[in-house]
Short mmCIF file of C-alpha atoms and ligand atoms in Angstrom, two decimals:
data_model
loop_
_atom_site.label_atom_id
_atom_site.label_comp_id
_atom_site.label_asym_id
_atom_site.label_seq_id
_atom_site.Cartn_x
_atom_site.Cartn_y
_atom_site.Cartn_z
CA UNK J 1 58.99 113.36 143.49
CA UNK J 2 58.95 109.55 142.19
CA UNK J 3 57.13 111.43 139.04
CA UNK J 4 59.25 114.10 138.54
CA UNK J 5 62.62 111.69 138.70
CA UNK J 6 61.01 109.34 135.76
CA UNK J 7 60.18 112.84 133.47
CA UNK J 8 63.80 114.33 133.54
CA UNK J 9 64.72 110.62 133.46
CA UNK J 10 63.33 110.75 130.43
CA UNK J 11 63.89 113.60 128.59
CA UNK J 12 68.04 113.09 128.95
CA UNK J 13 67.34 109.42 127.75
CA UNK J 14 65.48 111.11 124.11
CA UNK J 15 68.16 114.04 124.72
CA UNK J 16 70.81 111.25 123.80
CA UNK J 17 68.59 109.14 121.24
CA UNK J 18 68.17 112.29 119.93
CA UNK J 19 72.14 113.64 119.97
CA UNK J 20 72.86 109.76 119.77
CA UNK J 21 71.15 110.54 116.09
CA UNK J 22 72.39 113.37 115.06
CA UNK J 23 75.68 112.26 115.02
CA UNK J 24 74.85 108.02 113.54
CA UNK J 25 75.44 107.75 109.91
CA UNK J 26 74.37 109.85 106.72
CA UNK J 27 74.85 109.09 103.54
CA UNK J 28 76.58 111.32 100.80
CA UNK J 29 74.52 109.92 97.88
CA UNK J 30 76.87 111.21 94.18
CA UNK J 31 73.75 111.81 92.32
CA UNK J 32 72.76 114.42 95.38
CA UNK J 33 76.48 116.23 93.99
CA UNK J 34 75.61 115.74 89.90
CA UNK J 35 76.56 111.91 88.96
CA UNK J 36 74.92 111.36 86.09
CA UNK J 37 75.10 107.51 84.64
CA UNK J 38 77.76 107.66 82.13
CA UNK J 39 79.31 111.17 83.09
CA UNK J 40 82.36 111.60 84.47
CA UNK J 41 81.95 111.76 88.61
CA UNK J 42 84.44 112.82 89.50
CA UNK J 43 83.69 115.86 90.86
CA UNK J 44 80.90 114.76 92.38
CA UNK J 45 82.31 112.09 93.86
CA UNK J 46 85.66 114.37 94.95
CA UNK J 47 82.51 116.89 96.71
CA UNK J 48 80.42 113.89 98.53
CA UNK J 49 83.84 112.44 100.08
CA UNK J 50 84.30 116.05 101.06
CA UNK J 51 81.92 116.49 103.11
CA UNK J 52 81.39 112.87 104.27
CA UNK J 53 84.81 113.89 105.47
CA UNK J 54 83.86 116.66 107.18
CA UNK J 55 81.10 115.83 108.69
CA UNK J 56 80.54 114.43 112.00
CA UNK J 57 79.73 110.54 113.48
CA UNK J 58 80.14 107.79 111.16
CA UNK J 59 79.27 108.97 107.55
CA UNK J 60 78.44 106.97 104.12
CA UNK J 61 79.30 108.17 100.75
CA UNK J 62 77.79 106.61 98.13
CA UNK J 63 77.90 105.52 93.91
CA UNK J 64 74.71 103.67 93.25
CA UNK J 65 74.39 100.74 91.02
CA UNK J 66 75.31 102.14 87.76
CA UNK J 67 78.47 102.67 84.77
CA UNK J 68 80.31 106.15 85.27
CA UNK J 69 83.75 107.43 83.45
CA UNK J 70 85.40 108.65 86.58
CA UNK J 71 88.90 110.43 85.68
CA UNK J 72 91.62 110.06 88.32
CA UNK J 73 90.65 110.44 92.54
CA UNK J 74 92.08 111.54 95.32
CA UNK J 75 90.01 111.02 99.10
CA UNK J 76 91.52 112.44 101.52
CA UNK J 77 91.66 112.61 104.84
CA UNK J 78 91.94 112.58 108.25
CA UNK J 79 88.26 112.74 108.55
CA UNK J 80 86.26 113.52 111.41
CA UNK J 81 84.96 110.77 111.93
CA UNK J 82 84.86 106.80 110.55
CA UNK J 83 83.88 107.12 106.48
CA UNK J 84 82.61 104.12 104.46
CA UNK J 85 82.12 104.08 100.75
CA UNK J 86 79.46 101.72 99.66
CA UNK J 87 80.24 102.02 96.01
CA UNK J 88 77.32 99.89 93.96
CA UNK J 89 78.20 101.16 90.31
CA UNK J 90 80.59 101.24 87.49
CA UNK J 91 83.31 103.68 87.26
CA UNK J 92 85.26 103.23 84.12
CA UNK J 93 89.25 104.45 83.81
CA UNK J 94 90.05 106.26 80.55
CA UNK J 95 90.96 104.29 78.40
CA UNK J 96 93.76 106.84 77.76
CA UNK J 97 97.11 105.81 80.13
CA UNK J 98 97.73 109.98 79.24
CA UNK J 99 94.77 110.82 81.12
CA UNK J 100 95.85 110.20 84.65
CA UNK J 101 97.47 111.74 86.88
CA UNK J 102 99.75 110.47 88.92
CA UNK J 103 100.52 106.93 90.09
CA UNK J 104 96.49 105.97 91.38
CA UNK J 105 94.04 105.98 89.85
CA UNK J 106 91.61 106.73 92.57
CA UNK J 107 93.11 107.01 95.91
CA UNK J 108 92.51 106.81 99.33
CA UNK J 109 95.29 108.57 101.45
CA UNK J 110 95.77 109.17 104.92
CA UNK J 111 92.23 107.40 106.03
CA UNK J 112 91.10 106.78 109.73
CA UNK J 113 88.32 104.01 110.34
CA UNK J 114 87.78 103.16 106.65
CA UNK J 115 85.59 101.04 104.57
CA UNK J 116 85.25 100.66 101.39
CA UNK J 117 81.80 98.02 100.45
CA UNK J 118 79.79 97.35 97.70
CA UNK J 119 78.77 95.26 94.63
CA UNK J 120 81.20 97.72 92.29
CA UNK J 121 83.38 97.18 90.02
CA UNK J 122 87.25 99.46 89.20
CA UNK J 123 87.26 98.94 85.73
CA UNK J 124 91.53 100.37 84.22
CA UNK J 125 90.38 99.50 81.71
CA UNK J 126 93.65 98.59 81.07
CA UNK J 127 93.67 96.72 77.39
CA UNK J 128 95.62 99.15 74.94
CA UNK J 129 97.99 100.18 78.12
CA UNK J 130 99.22 96.57 78.24
CA UNK J 131 100.54 96.79 74.46
CA UNK J 132 102.75 99.59 75.25
CA UNK J 133 103.51 98.68 80.33
CA UNK J 134 106.01 96.12 79.74
CA UNK J 135 108.63 97.34 80.80
CA UNK J 136 110.82 93.87 79.81
CA UNK J 137 113.68 94.09 80.44
CA UNK J 138 114.57 98.87 80.86
CA UNK J 139 115.16 98.75 84.65
CA UNK J 140 113.79 102.18 85.68
CA UNK J 141 110.71 102.55 83.41
CA UNK J 142 108.60 103.35 85.20
CA UNK J 143 104.68 102.14 85.59
CA UNK J 144 101.09 102.83 84.67
CA UNK J 145 98.85 104.59 87.39
CA UNK J 146 97.30 101.88 89.92
CA UNK J 147 93.32 101.39 89.57
CA UNK J 148 93.12 101.62 93.86
CA UNK J 149 95.53 102.66 95.45
CA UNK J 150 95.22 102.72 99.82
CA UNK J 151 98.06 104.97 101.45
CA UNK J 152 98.25 105.16 104.96
CA UNK J 153 94.83 104.24 106.24
CA UNK J 154 94.27 103.13 109.39
CA UNK J 155 92.12 100.56 110.57
CA UNK J 156 90.22 99.76 107.09
CA UNK J 157 88.01 97.10 105.42
CA UNK J 158 88.16 96.59 101.85
CA UNK J 159 85.13 94.67 100.83
CA UNK J 160 83.04 93.13 98.39
CA UNK J 161 84.57 95.30 94.82
CA UNK J 162 86.03 94.25 91.98
CA UNK J 163 89.07 95.69 91.02
CA UNK J 164 88.68 94.38 86.84
CA UNK J 165 91.31 95.00 84.32
CA UNK J 166 93.80 97.76 85.52
CA UNK J 167 96.55 99.87 83.19
CA UNK J 168 99.26 98.26 85.70
CA UNK J 169 98.55 96.86 89.47
CA UNK J 170 95.23 96.57 90.50
CA UNK J 171 95.71 96.95 94.62
CA UNK J 172 98.59 98.96 96.01
CA UNK J 173 98.21 99.20 100.16
CA UNK J 174 100.89 101.57 101.55
CA UNK J 175 101.73 103.08 104.62
CA UNK J 176 98.88 100.69 106.41
CA UNK J 177 98.38 99.29 109.39
CA UNK J 178 95.23 97.19 110.86
CA UNK J 179 93.55 96.64 106.54
CA UNK J 180 90.97 93.26 105.35
CA UNK J 181 90.68 92.92 102.36
CA UNK J 182 88.28 90.81 101.45
CA UNK J 183 85.92 88.97 99.13
CA UNK J 184 87.46 91.23 96.69
CA UNK J 185 87.84 90.10 93.25
CA UNK J 186 90.61 90.97 91.45
CA UNK J 187 90.34 90.44 86.65
CA UNK J 188 91.94 90.38 84.14
CA UNK J 189 93.27 88.10 81.31
CA UNK J 190 96.85 86.52 81.75
CA UNK J 191 98.13 87.80 78.83
CA UNK J 192 97.91 91.27 80.76
CA UNK J 193 101.29 92.70 81.33
CA UNK J 194 102.19 93.89 85.30
CA UNK J 195 99.10 93.77 86.60
CA UNK J 196 99.52 92.33 89.75
CA UNK J 197 96.49 91.73 91.61
CA UNK J 198 97.57 93.17 95.56
CA UNK J 199 100.95 94.50 95.93
CA UNK J 200 101.74 95.50 100.33
CA UNK J 201 104.84 97.44 100.87
CA UNK J 202 105.15 99.65 104.20
CA UNK J 203 103.07 97.89 105.39
CA UNK J 204 101.37 96.21 109.42
CA UNK J 205 98.82 93.93 110.48
CA UNK J 206 96.77 93.36 106.99
CA UNK J 207 95.08 90.54 106.25
CA UNK J 208 93.69 89.29 102.52
CA UNK J 209 90.84 87.26 103.26
CA UNK J 210 88.11 85.16 101.21
CA UNK J 211 89.40 86.60 98.24
CA UNK J 212 89.88 85.08 94.30
CA UNK J 213 92.31 87.04 92.13
CA UNK J 214 93.00 85.95 88.47
CA UNK J 215 95.12 88.71 86.46
CA UNK J 216 98.50 88.70 84.36
CA UNK J 217 101.34 88.68 87.32
CA UNK J 218 101.49 88.11 90.65
CA UNK J 219 97.93 87.59 92.56
CA UNK J 220 99.58 89.19 95.89
CA UNK J 221 103.10 90.74 95.62
CA UNK J 222 104.64 92.27 99.00
CA UNK J 223 107.52 94.83 99.36
CA UNK J 224 109.98 95.67 101.86
CA UNK J 225 108.52 96.74 104.71
CA UNK J 226 105.29 94.24 104.05
CA UNK J 227 104.52 92.92 108.94
CA UNK J 228 102.90 91.08 109.78
CA UNK J 229 101.05 90.04 106.72
CA UNK J 230 97.99 87.15 106.98
CA UNK J 231 96.67 85.62 103.05
CA UNK J 232 94.05 83.15 103.80
CA UNK J 233 91.75 81.69 101.76
CA UNK J 234 92.97 83.53 98.55
CA UNK J 235 92.03 81.82 95.35
CA UNK J 236 94.78 83.20 93.18
CA UNK J 237 95.31 82.14 89.40
CA UNK J 238 95.54 82.67 86.20
CA UNK J 239 99.04 85.24 87.43
CA UNK J 240 102.52 84.70 89.21
CA UNK J 241 100.95 82.95 92.02
CA UNK J 242 101.93 84.83 95.20
CA UNK J 243 105.17 85.78 96.00
CA UNK J 244 107.23 88.23 98.88
CA UNK J 245 109.76 89.94 97.35
CA UNK J 246 111.26 91.34 95.12
CA UNK J 247 113.56 92.43 97.31
CA UNK J 248 117.65 93.48 96.94
CA UNK J 249 116.15 96.04 94.42
CA UNK J 250 116.49 99.27 96.21
CA UNK J 251 118.61 100.85 98.37
CA UNK J 252 117.10 101.24 102.55
CA UNK J 253 114.51 98.24 102.31
CA UNK J 254 112.43 96.65 105.32
CA UNK J 255 112.97 94.04 106.86
CA UNK J 256 110.04 91.21 105.60
CA UNK J 257 109.11 89.14 108.41
CA UNK J 258 105.82 87.61 110.04
CA UNK J 259 104.47 86.50 107.38
CA UNK J 260 101.60 83.95 106.24
CA UNK J 261 99.77 82.51 103.56
CA UNK J 262 97.48 79.56 104.33
CA UNK J 263 94.51 77.63 103.05
CA UNK J 264 95.46 79.41 99.86
CA UNK J 265 94.36 76.95 95.70
CA UNK J 266 97.13 78.45 93.31
CA UNK J 267 95.64 77.47 89.73
CA UNK J 268 97.39 77.31 86.73
CA UNK J 269 100.17 80.01 87.80
CA UNK J 270 103.90 80.35 86.41
CA UNK J 271 105.06 80.16 90.22
CA UNK J 272 103.12 79.51 93.41
CA UNK J 273 104.76 80.24 96.41
CA UNK J 274 107.49 82.66 96.17
CA UNK J 275 110.47 84.80 97.93
CA UNK J 276 112.98 86.61 95.22
CA UNK J 277 115.71 88.27 96.06
CA UNK J 278 118.09 89.46 93.43
CA UNK J 279 121.71 89.15 93.67
CA UNK J 280 123.90 91.92 93.56
CA UNK J 281 121.49 93.02 96.28
CA UNK J 282 121.63 96.80 97.94
CA UNK J 283 122.05 96.94 101.33
CA UNK J 284 120.96 93.89 103.18
CA UNK J 285 117.86 93.60 104.55
CA UNK J 286 116.55 90.96 105.15
CA UNK J 287 112.92 88.22 105.31
CA UNK J 288 112.00 86.21 108.39
CA UNK J 289 109.08 84.25 109.96
CA UNK J 290 107.20 83.11 106.80
CA UNK J 291 104.99 80.52 106.49
CA UNK J 292 103.40 79.08 103.55
CA UNK J 293 100.59 76.70 105.15
CA UNK J 294 97.81 74.85 103.21
CA UNK J 295 98.63 75.03 99.62
CA UNK J 296 96.63 73.11 96.12
CA UNK J 297 98.02 73.51 93.59
CA UNK J 298 96.51 72.53 90.48
CA UNK J 299 99.08 72.11 87.83
CA UNK J 300 100.98 75.49 89.60
CA UNK J 301 105.12 75.22 87.43
CA UNK J 302 107.07 75.92 90.77
CA UNK J 303 104.84 75.40 93.20
CA UNK J 304 107.50 76.65 95.88
CA UNK J 305 110.33 78.46 94.76
CA UNK J 306 112.79 80.54 97.26
CA UNK J 307 114.70 81.92 94.91
CA UNK J 308 117.69 84.22 96.01
CA UNK J 309 119.14 84.68 91.89
CA UNK J 310 116.57 86.06 90.68
CA UNK J 311 117.86 88.10 87.71
CA UNK J 312 115.17 88.25 85.20
CA UNK J 313 116.39 90.23 81.43
CA UNK J 314 120.57 90.01 83.65
CA UNK J 315 119.51 93.18 85.09
CA UNK J 316 122.16 91.94 87.62
CA UNK J 317 125.66 91.20 88.53
CA UNK J 318 123.99 87.77 88.45
CA UNK J 319 127.35 86.07 89.76
CA UNK J 320 127.89 88.50 93.42
CA UNK J 321 125.19 86.65 95.85
CA UNK J 322 122.59 88.21 97.64
CA UNK J 323 122.76 90.25 100.46
CA UNK J 324 119.36 89.69 101.67
CA UNK J 325 118.75 87.25 104.77
CA UNK J 326 116.10 84.27 104.75
CA UNK J 327 115.29 82.72 108.14
CA UNK J 328 112.67 81.05 109.66
CA UNK J 329 110.95 79.71 107.21
CA UNK J 330 108.25 77.20 107.38
CA UNK J 331 107.25 75.31 104.38
CA UNK J 332 103.91 72.75 105.42
CA UNK J 333 101.14 70.85 104.03
CA UNK J 334 100.87 71.28 99.95
CA UNK J 335 100.29 68.81 98.48
CA UNK J 336 98.97 69.89 93.99
CA UNK J 337 99.86 69.09 90.64
CA UNK J 338 103.39 70.98 88.67
CA UNK J 339 103.65 71.62 85.93
CA UNK J 340 107.21 71.42 86.13
CA UNK J 341 109.48 68.91 87.42
CA UNK J 342 110.79 70.80 90.53
CA UNK J 343 108.42 70.92 92.40
CA UNK J 344 110.88 72.78 95.93
CA UNK J 345 113.26 74.54 95.10
CA UNK J 346 115.37 76.88 98.45
CA UNK J 347 117.88 78.79 96.37
CA UNK J 348 119.39 80.59 98.85
CA UNK J 349 122.48 82.47 98.56
CA UNK J 350 125.86 81.48 99.33
CA UNK J 351 127.11 84.67 101.18
CA UNK J 352 123.88 84.68 103.54
CA UNK J 353 122.56 81.48 103.38
CA UNK J 354 118.71 81.11 104.85
CA UNK J 355 118.23 79.43 108.87
CA UNK J 356 115.83 77.93 109.98
CA UNK J 357 114.01 76.16 106.70
CA UNK J 358 111.37 73.80 107.82
CA UNK J 359 109.88 71.82 105.57
CA UNK J 360 106.94 68.45 105.69
CA UNK J 361 104.02 67.29 104.54
CA UNK J 362 104.20 67.37 100.32
CA UNK J 363 103.11 66.14 98.69
CA UNK J 364 103.47 67.16 95.02
CA UNK J 365 103.16 64.98 92.38
CA UNK J 366 104.84 65.73 88.09
CA UNK J 367 102.81 64.48 85.26
CA UNK J 368 104.65 66.34 82.57
CA UNK J 369 107.01 64.20 79.73
CA UNK J 370 109.93 66.46 81.13
CA UNK J 371 111.28 64.31 83.76
CA UNK J 372 110.19 62.92 86.57
CA UNK J 373 109.40 65.35 89.69
CA UNK J 374 112.46 67.17 91.88
CA UNK J 375 113.17 69.50 94.33
CA UNK J 376 116.85 71.69 94.13
CA UNK J 377 118.20 72.72 97.47
CA UNK J 378 121.31 75.13 97.89
CA UNK J 379 122.80 76.96 100.11
CA UNK J 380 120.76 75.60 102.86
CA UNK J 381 119.86 72.59 105.39
CA UNK J 382 116.02 72.03 105.50
CA UNK J 383 115.02 70.34 108.11
CA UNK J 384 112.74 67.78 107.19
CA UNK J 385 109.39 65.85 108.31
CA UNK J 386 106.60 63.85 107.59
CA UNK J 387 105.54 63.45 104.17
CA UNK J 388 107.82 64.04 101.38
CA UNK J 389 107.05 63.60 97.26
CA UNK J 390 109.30 64.12 95.76
CA UNK J 391 112.14 63.09 98.41
CA UNK J 392 113.59 66.66 99.96
CA UNK J 393 116.74 66.64 98.85
CA UNK J 394 118.01 63.47 99.14
CA UNK J 395 121.30 64.27 98.62
CA UNK J 396 121.28 66.94 100.91
C1 NAG V 401 91.70 97.21 113.31
O1 NAG V 401 90.97 97.82 112.21
C2 NAG V 401 89.55 97.67 112.03
C3 NAG V 401 88.42 97.98 110.84
O2 NAG V 401 88.19 99.58 110.92
C4 NAG V 401 88.20 98.40 113.66
O3 NAG V 401 87.56 97.81 113.99
C5 NAG V 401 89.44 97.75 115.03
O4 NAG V 401 88.61 97.74 116.37
C6 NAG V 401 90.81 97.85 114.57
N1 NAG V 401 92.21 97.18 115.44
C7 NAG V 401 92.85 97.81 115.85
C8 NAG V 401 93.41 96.55 117.40
O5 NAG V 401 92.85 99.00 116.42
#
């Protein structure tokens, strides 16, 4: 009897093991779908994705080492199980921006339990685009395609990959929930226009960590509807720093809240950490519960700046105060060197002054020839504790 039980148990275990095996991860190598080095991989990648996405259990699409060309691809869910794309090769975008349809070059859309991993590179080949994508004073100008769009991803990880020379934004996160971006590298020349490293909008539960970004525009920018976003151990520079906003330019913007920027190093950028809102804003959204803490600045212009009069090229009625309410901002443990005399600037709206701004432990030095280090406060009464070098708005 005991013997029989054992055999039954063993057979059951074997059956379970074999089912588990079938349901386990399966690999879909693009080389088996017709990919060839130096040829356009888009078709093969799309076919591999479709089969992987339709397979039950976990599946993985592999792009092995090598250099491939790729026209635009949209890899869409929902998928039957968790799905991973392991990019070990380099994908090159067409250099001519008119050859990319839509607003993204490599787009992941509506995927749950998603991983993009590998040591590979998305090369946007943006050099020719940068000459013509400088919107400058043109307020309604549309940008070229973003290199990597992550649209409506739920429970995802992007790790290890590099984004190089995007035509405009490198990585755009939109409508995502619970997405971690880690150990990613973003690189483009300081002179490239509109090449934001990572832009996040209308998303929650987003973590960007242990990531290195050097580019021609914001390293990271957070648009409206960014909620519960943590940016930690990011190295930024060159570029325009880590920025919340600009907010208040468009109708129906959603609030920005629970943003943490922690333990970052910012080098040689035109701003450090920033919140910017447009004067004469449309709508009355808010930016609240924002922490900038443990930031090292190395030769950064405007290391800490809240600017509610953001109006480049005179594109707005600058005399009408911004209607975006900023509240509960913690600025703590910021140290290093400033490239301008203005170290901490808190320029709030006359219409809706900032509330609950706490500034502590600031040590920023300026060694240039344009005067001594100073701070600016408008329409705000910050709570000040700890070291303040230079003193924070002593006349307040
Ligand atoms: C968030 O996403 C990760 C990665 O897919 C997953 O492991 C984790 O369980 C998710 N967390 C929640 C609360 O769903």
